[in-house]
XYZ file of C-alpha atoms in Angstrom:
363
model
C 0.000 0.000 0.000
C 1.356 3.404 -0.955
C 1.393 6.292 1.484
C -0.594 9.380 0.482
C 1.893 12.240 0.446
C 1.520 15.967 -0.019
C -1.099 18.295 1.371
C -3.035 19.276 -1.755
C -6.607 18.259 -0.991
C -7.499 17.937 -4.671
C -4.491 15.694 -5.304
C -5.306 13.593 -2.246
C -8.768 12.840 -3.628
C -7.454 12.571 -7.169
C -9.791 15.205 -8.620
C -9.303 18.390 -10.602
C -9.650 21.817 -8.998
C -12.886 22.424 -10.868
C -14.344 19.070 -9.791
C -18.084 18.994 -9.217
C -19.719 18.019 -5.929
C -20.642 14.658 -7.451
C -17.043 14.002 -8.525
C -15.748 14.845 -5.052
C -18.323 12.579 -3.416
C -17.460 9.741 -5.802
C -13.732 10.103 -5.148
C -14.202 10.157 -1.378
C -16.471 7.114 -1.447
C -13.923 5.062 -3.372
C -10.923 6.093 -1.272
C -12.655 5.941 2.121
C -13.660 2.343 1.494
C -10.227 1.489 0.103
C -8.326 2.866 3.090
C -10.734 2.187 5.945
C -8.654 0.552 8.710
C -11.204 -2.213 9.233
C -10.722 -3.260 5.613
C -6.944 -3.306 6.046
C -6.027 -5.467 9.032
C -2.519 -6.621 9.791
C 0.665 -4.928 8.677
C -1.052 -2.253 6.555
C -3.557 -1.078 9.173
C -1.571 1.899 10.507
C -0.752 3.159 7.016
C -4.355 2.653 5.924
C -5.571 4.669 8.916
C -3.181 7.502 8.089
C -4.416 7.570 4.485
C -8.031 7.278 5.653
C -7.652 10.362 7.855
C -6.021 12.366 5.042
C -8.800 11.456 2.623
C -11.424 12.389 5.222
C -9.794 15.734 5.960
C -9.635 16.568 2.255
C -13.277 15.641 1.768
C -14.395 17.585 4.839
C -13.009 20.758 3.263
C -13.851 20.242 -0.405
C -17.431 19.127 0.293
C -18.116 22.351 2.186
C -18.698 25.259 -0.192
C -17.380 27.961 2.154
C -14.322 26.010 3.295
C -13.500 25.040 -0.271
C -13.631 28.680 -1.349
C -11.364 29.670 1.550
C -8.959 26.850 0.693
C -8.867 27.827 -2.976
C -7.979 31.405 -2.045
C -5.650 30.988 0.919
C -4.673 27.330 1.113
C -4.617 25.254 4.288
C -3.437 28.174 6.438
C -6.605 30.070 5.669
C -8.705 27.260 7.130
C -7.459 27.720 10.683
C -10.059 30.430 11.098
C -12.798 28.470 9.343
C -13.444 25.719 11.820
C -10.219 23.741 11.214
C -7.867 23.054 14.085
C -4.756 22.796 11.931
C -3.624 19.698 13.817
C -4.819 17.083 11.362
C -7.751 14.733 11.595
C -8.293 12.172 14.335
C -9.601 8.667 13.668
C -12.818 9.626 15.439
C -13.415 12.622 13.165
C -12.766 10.497 10.103
C -15.164 7.799 11.305
C -17.881 10.387 11.940
C -17.586 11.686 8.384
C -17.627 8.105 7.099
C -20.822 7.318 9.036
C -22.550 10.528 7.939
C -21.608 10.020 4.289
C -22.902 6.482 3.998
C -25.927 7.018 6.232
C -28.005 3.869 6.661
C -26.314 2.011 3.814
C -23.755 -0.759 4.152
C -20.625 0.887 2.702
C -18.832 -2.413 2.299
C -21.504 -3.992 0.116
C -19.797 -2.294 -2.835
C -16.766 -4.491 -2.211
C -18.671 -7.573 -3.277
C -20.397 -8.374 -6.541
C -24.172 -8.218 -6.176
C -26.947 -9.891 -8.103
C -30.591 -9.004 -7.813
C -31.604 -12.677 -8.106
C -30.214 -13.433 -4.657
C -27.320 -15.601 -5.878
C -23.646 -15.061 -5.309
C -21.907 -12.844 -7.824
C -18.654 -13.960 -9.330
C -15.514 -13.198 -7.380
C -16.988 -12.514 -3.938
C -18.941 -14.155 -1.105
C -21.409 -11.317 -0.632
C -25.051 -11.989 -1.425
C -27.818 -9.537 -2.159
C -31.070 -10.976 -0.814
C -34.201 -9.650 -2.449
C -36.964 -11.671 -0.804
C -40.391 -10.080 -0.738
C -41.879 -9.170 2.617
C -44.565 -11.782 2.147
C -42.103 -14.569 1.415
C -42.272 -16.862 -1.578
C -42.859 -20.493 -2.516
C -40.666 -22.741 -0.460
C -39.254 -19.831 1.568
C -41.420 -20.333 4.639
C -42.518 -16.706 4.704
C -39.114 -15.237 5.400
C -40.361 -11.655 5.518
C -38.407 -8.546 6.281
C -35.280 -9.448 4.324
C -35.831 -7.289 1.262
C -32.712 -5.536 0.131
C -30.441 -7.080 2.737
C -26.741 -7.311 1.989
C -24.878 -9.995 3.898
C -22.149 -12.586 3.669
C -23.837 -15.511 5.411
C -21.772 -17.786 7.626
C -21.434 -21.168 5.970
C -21.998 -19.531 2.573
C -18.544 -18.112 2.073
C -18.927 -15.733 5.036
C -17.587 -12.273 5.641
C -13.916 -11.837 6.429
C -13.428 -11.397 10.193
C -12.610 -7.706 9.901
C -15.960 -6.969 8.223
C -17.925 -9.131 10.614
C -16.340 -7.241 13.497
C -17.067 -3.834 11.991
C -20.716 -4.659 11.350
C -21.175 -6.011 14.830
C -21.565 -9.600 13.679
C -24.849 -10.693 12.203
C -27.004 -9.392 15.049
C -28.911 -6.159 14.524
C -28.215 -5.728 10.812
C -30.926 -3.610 9.303
C -33.280 -5.617 7.151
C -32.687 -9.006 8.817
C -35.964 -10.524 9.810
C -35.578 -11.986 13.259
C -33.835 -15.237 12.188
C -33.013 -16.939 15.480
C -31.038 -14.294 17.303
C -30.081 -12.318 14.211
C -32.063 -9.346 15.427
C -33.312 -6.660 13.148
C -36.159 -4.933 11.462
C -38.876 -6.881 9.734
C -40.811 -10.114 10.084
C -39.612 -13.385 11.546
C -39.605 -16.872 10.072
C -43.345 -17.287 10.241
C -45.520 -15.858 7.505
C -43.805 -12.514 7.101
C -45.726 -10.774 9.882
C -44.133 -7.596 11.109
C -42.979 -7.390 14.693
C -44.811 -5.001 16.975
C -43.467 -1.488 17.140
C -41.392 -0.741 20.218
C -43.225 1.305 22.861
C -42.667 5.048 22.615
C -39.900 6.395 24.823
C -40.013 9.963 26.170
C -36.307 10.425 25.416
C -36.526 9.336 21.763
C -37.973 11.083 18.703
C -40.821 8.910 17.395
C -40.759 7.489 13.882
C -42.278 9.964 11.452
C -41.072 13.070 13.309
C -40.273 15.832 10.766
C -36.774 17.205 11.296
C -34.197 19.500 9.729
C -30.451 18.787 9.612
C -27.950 21.323 10.940
C -24.308 21.758 11.977
C -22.875 18.679 10.259
C -19.142 19.046 9.646
C -18.230 16.058 7.541
C -21.345 16.112 5.377
C -22.102 19.828 5.396
C -23.931 19.570 2.083
C -26.874 18.098 4.000
C -27.250 21.037 6.407
C -30.632 22.705 6.011
C -32.262 19.644 4.457
C -35.612 18.438 5.777
C -36.560 14.830 6.375
C -38.365 12.397 8.646
C -37.147 10.080 11.372
C -37.448 6.416 10.444
C -35.978 4.832 13.557
C -33.509 5.250 16.413
C -30.412 3.111 16.895
C -29.569 3.080 20.631
C -26.224 1.373 20.001
C -24.850 4.290 17.976
C -27.079 7.022 19.493
C -28.121 8.000 15.982
C -31.384 8.440 14.133
C -32.017 6.975 10.713
C -33.428 9.930 8.774
C -34.990 9.833 5.320
C -34.261 13.179 3.681
C -36.716 14.794 1.308
C -34.213 14.425 -1.548
C -34.184 10.646 -1.126
C -30.914 10.266 0.767
C -30.747 8.394 4.066
C -28.438 9.433 6.911
C -27.644 8.313 10.435
C -27.521 11.467 12.537
C -27.145 12.354 16.205
C -29.890 14.325 17.919
C -27.437 17.224 18.284
C -27.602 17.675 14.494
C -31.393 17.578 14.203
C -34.076 20.127 14.996
C -37.714 19.082 15.199
C -40.015 20.886 12.792
C -42.847 21.608 15.198
C -45.433 24.385 15.211
C -45.089 26.552 18.310
C -46.653 29.782 19.599
C -44.663 33.013 19.741
C -44.528 34.779 23.125
C -42.563 37.481 24.905
C -41.508 39.455 21.819
C -40.970 43.053 22.917
C -39.366 44.504 19.800
C -41.904 42.767 17.540
C -44.990 42.525 19.705
C -47.204 41.880 16.678
C -45.746 38.365 16.483
C -46.950 37.370 19.954
C -49.643 34.716 19.751
C -48.765 33.792 16.174
C -48.091 30.210 15.145
C -44.526 29.596 14.007
C -43.256 26.423 12.349
C -39.607 25.737 13.118
C -37.710 25.222 9.867
C -34.058 25.246 10.930
C -31.468 26.194 13.521
C -28.478 28.545 13.563
C -26.094 27.039 16.109
C -23.660 29.975 16.083
C -26.375 32.464 17.056
C -28.534 29.958 18.957
C -31.579 31.053 16.975
C -34.384 29.030 15.435
C -35.601 29.806 11.938
C -39.391 29.872 12.101
C -41.965 30.377 9.353
C -44.919 32.552 10.370
C -47.997 32.790 8.151
C -48.378 36.259 6.643
C -45.014 37.353 8.028
C -42.382 35.081 6.552
C -39.324 33.665 8.235
C -38.145 34.981 11.588
C -35.098 34.188 13.703
C -36.211 33.499 17.274
C -34.829 32.357 20.592
C -36.389 29.203 21.986
C -37.552 31.191 25.020
C -39.867 33.076 22.632
C -41.572 29.867 21.530
C -44.008 27.701 23.462
C -43.486 24.163 22.214
C -46.429 21.799 21.700
C -47.018 18.607 23.664
C -45.086 15.682 22.250
C -41.959 17.697 21.404
C -38.702 16.250 22.714
C -36.370 18.632 24.507
C -32.979 18.441 26.202
C -32.625 19.709 29.767
C -29.720 22.004 30.644
C -28.597 24.542 33.214
C -30.308 23.075 36.298
C -28.264 23.648 39.453
C -30.244 22.067 42.293
C -29.237 18.650 43.617
C -32.512 17.120 42.489
C -32.545 18.849 39.110
C -28.915 18.709 37.984
C -29.068 14.945 37.445
C -31.375 15.623 34.488
C -28.976 17.967 32.680
C -28.284 16.794 29.119
C -31.155 14.292 29.357
C -34.018 14.328 26.840
C -37.674 14.366 27.841
C -41.109 14.642 26.280
C -43.071 17.886 26.631
C -46.423 17.101 28.233
C -47.619 20.688 28.390
C -46.830 24.241 29.439
C -48.178 25.927 32.563
C -48.457 29.563 31.458
C -49.265 30.801 34.957
C -46.194 29.168 36.501
C -44.065 29.620 33.377
C -42.963 25.986 33.451
C -42.826 23.090 31.013
C -43.881 19.709 32.300
C -41.541 17.023 30.928
C -41.912 13.257 31.030
C -38.361 12.028 31.630
C -38.965 8.328 32.256
C -42.010 6.097 32.481
C -42.655 7.242 36.052
C -40.658 10.478 36.510
C -41.626 14.007 35.479
C -39.869 17.355 35.695
C -41.054 20.971 35.703
C -38.600 23.480 34.219
C -38.435 27.032 32.900
C -38.198 27.578 29.124
C -34.591 28.752 29.433
C -33.658 25.303 30.762
C -34.841 23.514 27.637
C -33.198 22.987 24.241
C -34.686 21.444 21.135
């Protein structure tokens, strides 16, 4: 394996300086998979990790319109004031970009040949299963396996490094409850779907409309709207279907719920008080929420000027009492707002509630 040398981001990705966004994405995808440390065990792992971090750093800059413009004008030195530390990328930063780029897809499925008929493709052990959710003749109703990519043990199998990265066979998305191989979809009997998990006050429910913000490694997705499909408690990420068809796995910190709230406490624009405002985005630098108000347009508001509806999830912060501080950074479900007391009532667990001021809540 050759070491990536030089510090020209375009050269690192192997693209021209006028490369399009699609060309940059394509180059990153190819190189990130090629150099991912989990694909390169043994003697080449350290070199692969070094290359992987360089590729990730280059992509992080060139995929961001503002950073790319700064880099084109001033080079790497100019990026120190544009959100770059100047100390190189860590493995953790590179992995975060990798996860955000590939979203809910299996990035390593591209390493194997795939056939839509469910058979093995030439030259690789990977299989692309395309069973229908209702099952088929002789399949015993093996529902929930549509579109699953896997290298089945006893059928060639995945190399150990891939099995380790994917967490073994358990919990792979699309696997239909086959004797301990947990996952989404039906089991072995008749293709019936498993019951939905009970709603948790700390988790955004499936179907919640959201907007993406403050992503670093996949900044091209910032501002995009989508809906929550499910929550993965093992990675603390939500699977989000974006309106443009892409699917991402995103932390709650990078999502804002698109709820309709009521405007209150506006002194400089009193005419907005009492109006309904639909949250459409978030400006993390200014800590302001972009809200669309009928007949007015878009306004930039503090959360303390919005009364959130019941069902909204919010994160607690800034509590100082012994009984309250334990809830800081925890997420709860808004049950209502007591206007007289000026307090939200939050459901924190199945049997614990909390009453807090608006300034102690974040979306």
